[in-house]
Amino acid sequence: MDRGMEEQFYRQLQDLPRPRYAFPDLVNPCIDQLNAEYNEWIDTDCRFESTTAREAHKRHRLTDIAARAFPGLTLEELRPVARFTAFLAILDDYMDDSGSHELAKVGERVSKLLSGEEAGEPEPGFYRQVYMIRQDSVRCRMPPHLYRQFVDSILTLLAGYGDEKQYNAAGRPPPFPVFELIRRQSSGGVCYAKYLCMQKDYRLLPDWVLAHPTMLRMHDLVGSIIGYHNDFISLPKELSRKGDVVNLVITVQHEFGLSLTDAWHKALEIHDARLAELVRLQGQLPDFGEWQRTAQEYVADLGVMVQGVYAWHVKSSGRYVAGAYVEPEHDKDRPSPPAYSYTGLGARRWPARIVPWLWPLAALVTLAGCLWLLGGTGCVRSRVF
């Protein structure tokens, strides 16, 4: 990344209009306690990163996203969604240059861990944090049907992230309708909307309420809005890096042939249209009978959630300033990133250099490792975050 170019883009874009929300800006009282735990998680399970990267991720305060989005959860209830938030963002950075096939392998094991198909606790690393999402969900008594919906949304996010990778690798944004679908999936907003059922008494809402088309449309809108406001904040970073093209402003600029400033304004209009639809639907719910008041409170808290995620971007995080991005490290010391990507998520143990006569042995080790993973011993970027 060109640090000077990134600083220039931050200066150039800082005075342009930003998303604005009328929703309450609330903070969970457990925010600092959760952040302290987050720092411990990084020290224990991010040994695959350098010390510099770990310290940078601590400054990003990634669990503050959950603490601001869910101000009414207990610390115990926050842990599953906080782990999901933090470690998908860290994985995002770590595997930013990886191909979709590599990420698919990671996603396969994530699915097994979240479903319980792989029941044993992994060694310290990324996968242990995924395992702990399930364990913490059990501890906070998350209803099984809500947990399944949350897991399904995570796996859908991983699929969207894989689609992003294909367009980033080509260096060309997708057509706008395709972009809308991918960004809604990959932002993490739908995952948050599903997890919101753990707050207050929303877990009591029957499936016929939560699965109503109006509710599902609001989930989609939240997914889009959270993705879009992240795209405004992260644009300077993405403009200064090669290949980061799945961004609302960049896609609009390419789709309509606009200048960067005009594309920003057009993108903000698109964001505001989605926001206006969300607010309209919040005020015009169907008749849910005895569940009407609870449903009204739930959709109101969808707005609080949107505000909370945005507030993290502009108030809590050290992630969106020039030089703060954690560049992918898994290819710096190794000639072949795919050979080490999966074990690297557990421990930093690759050789600094492989001499030429060891290449055949390295290839055999790589093949054996892949077969081992496919045998079941063996998501991915939450670009929200």
Coordinates of C-alpha atoms in Angstrom, one line a residue:
M1 CA 0.0 0.0 0.0
D2 CA 1.2 3.5 -0.8
R3 CA 1.1 5.4 2.5
G4 CA 1.4 8.8 0.9
M5 CA -1.4 8.1 -1.5
E6 CA -3.6 6.8 1.3
E7 CA -3.0 10.0 3.3
Q8 CA -3.8 12.1 0.2
F9 CA -7.2 10.2 -0.3
Y10 CA -8.1 10.7 3.3
R11 CA -7.5 14.5 3.0
Q12 CA -9.3 14.6 -0.4
L13 CA -12.4 12.9 0.9
Q14 CA -12.7 14.2 4.4
D15 CA -15.0 17.1 3.7
L16 CA -17.5 15.1 1.5
P17 CA -20.9 14.4 3.1
R18 CA -21.2 11.2 5.1
P19 CA -24.1 8.9 6.1
R20 CA -26.2 10.3 8.9
Y21 CA -28.6 8.3 11.2
A22 CA -31.3 9.5 13.5
F23 CA -31.2 6.3 15.6
P24 CA -30.0 6.4 19.2
D25 CA -26.2 6.1 19.7
L26 CA -25.8 3.7 22.7
V27 CA -22.9 1.8 24.2
N28 CA -23.0 -1.4 26.1
P29 CA -21.6 -0.9 29.7
C30 CA -19.4 -4.0 29.2
I31 CA -17.5 -2.5 26.3
D32 CA -14.2 -2.1 28.2
Q33 CA -14.4 -5.5 29.9
L34 CA -15.1 -7.1 26.5
N35 CA -12.1 -5.2 25.0
A36 CA -9.8 -6.6 27.7
E37 CA -11.0 -10.1 26.8
Y38 CA -10.4 -9.3 23.1
N39 CA -6.8 -8.4 23.8
E40 CA -6.3 -11.7 25.6
W41 CA -7.9 -13.6 22.7
I42 CA -5.4 -11.9 20.3
D43 CA -2.4 -12.8 22.6
T44 CA -3.6 -16.4 22.8
D45 CA -5.0 -17.2 19.3
C46 CA -3.3 -14.8 16.9
R47 CA 0.2 -16.2 17.2
F48 CA 0.1 -16.8 13.4
E49 CA 0.4 -13.0 13.2
S50 CA 3.5 -10.9 13.9
T51 CA 3.7 -8.9 17.1
T52 CA 3.2 -5.7 15.0
A53 CA 0.0 -7.0 13.5
R54 CA -1.4 -8.2 16.8
E55 CA -0.8 -4.8 18.4
A56 CA -2.4 -3.1 15.4
H57 CA -5.5 -5.3 15.7
K58 CA -5.7 -4.4 19.4
R59 CA -5.8 -0.7 18.5
H60 CA -8.7 -1.5 16.1
R61 CA -10.9 -2.5 19.1
L62 CA -13.0 -4.8 16.9
T63 CA -15.2 -6.0 19.7
D64 CA -16.4 -2.5 20.2
I65 CA -18.5 -3.0 17.1
A66 CA -20.6 -5.6 18.9
A67 CA -20.7 -3.6 22.1
R68 CA -22.1 -0.6 20.3
A69 CA -24.5 -2.6 18.1
F70 CA -26.0 -4.6 21.0
P71 CA -26.1 -2.2 24.0
G72 CA -28.6 -4.4 25.8
L73 CA -26.7 -7.7 25.9
T74 CA -24.9 -9.1 28.9
L75 CA -21.2 -9.8 28.7
E76 CA -21.9 -13.6 28.3
E77 CA -24.4 -12.9 25.5
L78 CA -21.9 -10.5 23.7
R79 CA -19.1 -13.1 23.5
P80 CA -20.3 -15.2 20.6
V81 CA -21.1 -12.2 18.3
A82 CA -17.9 -10.4 19.5
R83 CA -15.7 -13.4 18.6
F84 CA -17.4 -13.6 15.2
T85 CA -16.9 -9.9 14.5
A86 CA -13.3 -9.7 15.6
F87 CA -11.9 -12.9 14.1
L88 CA -13.5 -12.6 10.8
A89 CA -12.1 -9.1 10.5
I90 CA -8.7 -10.4 11.5
L91 CA -9.0 -13.3 9.0
D92 CA -10.0 -10.7 6.4
D93 CA -6.7 -8.9 6.8
Y94 CA -4.6 -12.1 7.1
M95 CA -5.9 -13.7 3.9
D96 CA -6.6 -10.6 1.9
D97 CA -4.5 -11.7 -1.0
S98 CA -5.7 -15.3 -0.9
G99 CA -7.8 -16.9 -3.6
S100 CA -11.4 -18.0 -3.3
H101 CA -10.3 -21.6 -3.3
E102 CA -8.2 -21.1 -0.2
L103 CA -11.0 -19.3 1.5
A104 CA -13.4 -22.1 0.6
K105 CA -11.2 -24.6 2.5
V106 CA -11.2 -22.3 5.5
G107 CA -15.0 -22.1 5.2
E108 CA -15.4 -25.8 5.2
R109 CA -13.8 -26.2 8.5
V110 CA -15.6 -23.2 9.9
S111 CA -18.9 -24.9 9.0
K112 CA -17.8 -28.1 10.7
L113 CA -16.9 -26.3 13.9
L114 CA -20.0 -24.1 14.1
S115 CA -22.3 -27.1 13.4
G116 CA -20.6 -29.3 16.0
E117 CA -19.6 -31.9 13.3
E118 CA -16.0 -31.3 14.5
A119 CA -16.5 -31.5 18.3
G120 CA -12.9 -31.3 19.6
E121 CA -11.3 -28.1 20.6
P122 CA -8.6 -27.0 18.1
E123 CA -5.2 -25.9 19.1
P124 CA -4.8 -22.2 19.8
G125 CA -5.5 -20.2 16.7
F126 CA -8.3 -18.8 14.5
Y127 CA -10.2 -22.1 14.5
R128 CA -10.2 -22.3 18.3
Q129 CA -12.0 -18.9 18.3
V130 CA -14.6 -20.3 15.8
Y131 CA -15.0 -23.3 18.1
M132 CA -15.6 -20.9 21.0
I133 CA -18.4 -19.2 19.2
R134 CA -20.4 -22.4 19.5
Q135 CA -19.3 -23.0 23.1
D136 CA -20.3 -19.5 24.2
S137 CA -23.6 -19.7 22.4
V138 CA -24.4 -22.8 24.4
R139 CA -23.3 -21.0 27.7
C140 CA -25.6 -18.1 27.1
R141 CA -28.5 -20.4 26.3
M142 CA -29.0 -19.3 22.7
P143 CA -32.1 -21.1 21.4
P144 CA -31.0 -23.8 18.9
H145 CA -33.2 -22.5 16.1
L146 CA -31.8 -18.9 16.5
Y147 CA -28.2 -20.3 16.6
R148 CA -28.8 -22.2 13.3
Q149 CA -30.1 -19.0 11.7
F150 CA -27.0 -17.2 12.9
V151 CA -24.7 -19.9 11.6
D152 CA -26.5 -20.0 8.3
S153 CA -26.0 -16.2 7.9
I154 CA -22.2 -16.6 8.7
L155 CA -21.9 -19.3 6.0
T156 CA -23.8 -17.0 3.5
L157 CA -21.4 -14.2 4.4
L158 CA -18.4 -16.5 3.6
A159 CA -19.9 -17.3 0.2
G160 CA -20.3 -13.6 -0.5
Y161 CA -16.8 -13.0 0.5
G162 CA -15.6 -15.7 -1.9
D163 CA -17.5 -13.9 -4.7
E164 CA -15.8 -10.6 -3.7
K165 CA -12.4 -12.3 -4.1
Q166 CA -13.1 -13.2 -7.7
Y167 CA -13.8 -9.6 -8.7
N168 CA -10.9 -8.2 -6.6
A169 CA -8.6 -10.7 -8.3
A170 CA -9.7 -9.5 -11.7
G171 CA -9.4 -5.9 -10.6
R172 CA -12.8 -5.0 -12.0
P173 CA -16.0 -4.2 -10.0
P174 CA -19.0 -6.4 -10.6
P175 CA -22.1 -5.0 -12.4
F176 CA -24.0 -2.9 -9.9
P177 CA -26.9 -5.4 -9.4
V178 CA -24.4 -8.2 -8.7
F179 CA -22.5 -5.8 -6.4
E180 CA -25.6 -5.2 -4.4
L181 CA -26.2 -8.9 -3.8
I182 CA -22.5 -9.6 -2.8
R183 CA -22.2 -6.6 -0.5
R184 CA -25.4 -7.4 1.3
Q185 CA -24.0 -10.9 2.0
S186 CA -20.4 -9.9 2.9
S187 CA -21.0 -6.9 5.2
G188 CA -22.0 -8.9 8.3
G189 CA -25.2 -6.8 8.8
V190 CA -27.5 -9.8 8.2
C191 CA -25.6 -11.8 10.7
Y192 CA -26.1 -9.0 13.2
A193 CA -29.8 -8.8 12.5
K194 CA -30.1 -12.5 13.2
Y195 CA -28.1 -12.2 16.5
L196 CA -30.2 -9.3 17.6
C197 CA -32.8 -11.8 18.7
M198 CA -30.6 -12.5 21.7
Q199 CA -31.3 -9.0 23.1
K200 CA -34.2 -8.3 25.5
D201 CA -37.1 -10.7 24.9
Y202 CA -36.7 -10.9 21.1
R203 CA -35.7 -14.6 21.3
L204 CA -39.4 -15.2 22.2
L205 CA -40.6 -13.8 18.8
P206 CA -42.1 -16.8 16.8
D207 CA -40.6 -17.8 13.5
W208 CA -43.6 -16.6 11.6
V209 CA -42.9 -13.1 12.8
L210 CA -39.1 -13.1 12.2
A211 CA -39.6 -14.8 8.8
H212 CA -42.2 -12.4 7.6
P213 CA -41.2 -10.8 4.3
T214 CA -41.2 -7.3 5.9
M215 CA -38.7 -8.5 8.5
L216 CA -36.5 -10.3 6.0
R217 CA -36.5 -7.2 3.8
M218 CA -35.3 -5.1 6.8
H219 CA -32.5 -7.6 7.4
D220 CA -31.4 -7.2 3.8
L221 CA -31.6 -3.4 4.1
V222 CA -29.5 -3.5 7.2
G223 CA -26.9 -5.7 5.4
S224 CA -26.7 -3.2 2.6
I225 CA -26.6 -0.1 4.8
I226 CA -23.8 -1.4 7.0
G227 CA -21.8 -2.5 3.9
Y228 CA -22.3 0.8 2.2
H229 CA -21.3 3.0 5.2
N230 CA -18.2 0.9 5.6
D231 CA -17.4 1.5 1.9
F232 CA -17.4 5.3 2.5
I233 CA -15.1 5.0 5.5
S234 CA -12.7 2.5 4.0
L235 CA -12.5 4.1 0.5
P236 CA -9.2 5.9 1.0
K237 CA -7.6 2.6 2.0
E238 CA -9.1 0.7 -0.9
L239 CA -8.2 3.4 -3.5
S240 CA -4.6 3.2 -2.4
R241 CA -4.4 -0.6 -2.7
K242 CA -4.4 -2.7 -5.8
G243 CA -7.5 -5.0 -6.2
D244 CA -9.9 -3.6 -3.7
V245 CA -12.7 -2.9 -6.1
V246 CA -15.8 -4.3 -4.4
N247 CA -16.8 -1.0 -2.9
L248 CA -20.0 1.0 -3.4
V249 CA -18.2 4.2 -4.6
I250 CA -15.8 2.4 -6.9
T251 CA -18.5 0.3 -8.4
V252 CA -20.8 3.4 -9.0
Q253 CA -17.8 5.2 -10.5
H254 CA -17.1 2.3 -12.9
E255 CA -20.8 1.6 -13.7
F256 CA -21.8 5.2 -14.5
G257 CA -18.5 6.6 -15.7
L258 CA -18.4 9.3 -13.0
S259 CA -15.6 11.3 -11.4
L260 CA -14.7 10.1 -7.9
T261 CA -16.6 13.0 -6.2
D262 CA -19.7 12.5 -8.3
A263 CA -19.6 8.8 -7.7
W264 CA -19.4 9.5 -3.9
H265 CA -22.5 11.7 -4.1
K266 CA -24.4 9.1 -6.3
A267 CA -23.4 6.3 -3.8
L268 CA -24.7 8.4 -0.9
E269 CA -28.0 8.8 -2.7
I270 CA -28.2 5.0 -3.0
H271 CA -27.3 4.5 0.7
D272 CA -29.9 7.1 1.7
A273 CA -32.6 5.4 -0.4
R274 CA -32.0 2.1 1.4
L275 CA -32.1 4.0 4.7
A276 CA -35.4 5.7 3.9
E277 CA -36.9 2.3 3.0
L278 CA -35.8 0.9 6.3
V279 CA -37.3 3.8 8.3
R280 CA -40.5 3.5 6.3
L281 CA -40.8 -0.2 7.0
Q282 CA -40.0 0.3 10.7
G283 CA -43.1 2.5 10.9
Q284 CA -45.4 0.3 8.9
L285 CA -45.2 -3.1 10.3
P286 CA -47.9 -5.7 9.5
D287 CA -50.3 -6.8 12.3
F288 CA -48.4 -9.3 14.4
G289 CA -51.1 -9.5 17.0
E290 CA -49.9 -10.1 20.5
W291 CA -46.3 -9.8 19.3
Q292 CA -46.8 -6.3 17.9
R293 CA -45.0 -4.4 20.6
T294 CA -42.0 -6.8 20.8
A295 CA -41.7 -6.7 17.0
Q296 CA -41.8 -2.9 17.1
E297 CA -39.0 -2.8 19.6
Y298 CA -37.0 -5.3 17.7
V299 CA -37.1 -3.3 14.4
A300 CA -36.3 -0.1 16.4
D301 CA -33.2 -1.8 17.7
L302 CA -32.2 -2.7 14.1
G303 CA -31.7 1.0 13.8
V304 CA -29.7 1.2 17.0
M305 CA -27.6 -1.6 15.6
V306 CA -26.9 0.3 12.4
Q307 CA -25.9 3.4 14.3
G308 CA -23.7 1.4 16.6
V309 CA -21.7 -0.2 13.8
Y310 CA -21.2 3.2 12.2
A311 CA -20.3 4.9 15.5
W312 CA -17.5 2.3 15.9
H313 CA -16.1 3.4 12.5
V314 CA -16.0 7.1 13.4
K315 CA -15.6 7.0 17.2
S316 CA -14.0 3.8 18.6
S317 CA -11.7 2.4 16.0
G318 CA -8.1 3.1 15.0
R319 CA -8.6 1.0 11.9
Y320 CA -9.5 3.8 9.4
V321 CA -6.6 6.2 9.5
A322 CA -3.6 6.2 7.2
G323 CA -1.2 3.4 7.9
A324 CA -3.5 1.5 10.2
Y325 CA -4.4 -1.3 7.9
V326 CA -2.7 -4.7 8.7
E327 CA -1.3 -5.9 5.4
P328 CA -1.5 -9.7 4.8
E329 CA 1.6 -11.4 6.2
H330 CA 1.1 -15.0 5.2
D331 CA 3.0 -14.5 1.9
K332 CA 6.0 -12.5 3.1
D333 CA 8.2 -15.3 4.4
R334 CA 7.0 -18.1 2.2
P335 CA 7.3 -18.8 -1.5
S336 CA 3.8 -20.4 -1.8
P337 CA 1.0 -18.9 0.4
P338 CA -1.5 -21.7 -0.4
A339 CA 0.9 -24.3 1.0
Y340 CA 0.8 -22.8 4.5
S341 CA -2.5 -20.8 4.7
Y342 CA -4.4 -23.3 6.8
T343 CA -1.8 -24.4 9.3
G344 CA -0.7 -20.8 9.6
L345 CA -4.0 -19.9 11.2
G346 CA -3.0 -22.1 14.1
A347 CA 0.6 -21.3 14.7
R348 CA 3.4 -19.3 13.2
R349 CA 5.8 -22.1 12.3
W350 CA 6.7 -21.9 8.6
P351 CA 10.4 -21.8 7.6
A352 CA 11.9 -18.4 6.7
R353 CA 13.5 -19.9 3.6
I354 CA 13.4 -23.2 1.7
V355 CA 16.5 -24.2 -0.1
P356 CA 16.1 -25.5 -3.7
W357 CA 16.7 -29.2 -3.0
L358 CA 14.0 -29.2 -0.4
W359 CA 11.3 -28.1 -2.9
P360 CA 10.1 -31.7 -3.7
L361 CA 9.8 -32.5 0.0
A362 CA 7.9 -29.2 0.6
A363 CA 5.5 -30.2 -2.2
L364 CA 4.9 -33.6 -0.6
V365 CA 4.3 -32.0 2.8
T366 CA 1.8 -29.5 1.2
L367 CA -0.1 -32.3 -0.5
A368 CA -0.2 -34.4 2.7
G369 CA -1.5 -31.3 4.6
C370 CA -4.3 -30.7 2.1
L371 CA -5.4 -34.4 2.2
W372 CA -5.3 -34.2 6.0
L373 CA -7.6 -31.2 6.0
L374 CA -10.0 -32.7 3.5
G375 CA -10.2 -35.8 5.7
G376 CA -12.1 -33.7 8.3
T377 CA -9.4 -32.5 10.6
G378 CA -9.6 -29.4 9.1
C379 CA -15.5 -17.0 7.0
V380 CA -14.3 -15.0 5.8
R381 CA -13.9 -11.5 5.3
S382 CA -16.5 -9.4 7.2
R383 CA -15.9 -6.5 5.4
V384 CA -17.8 -4.6 7.9
F385 CA -15.5 -4.7 10.0

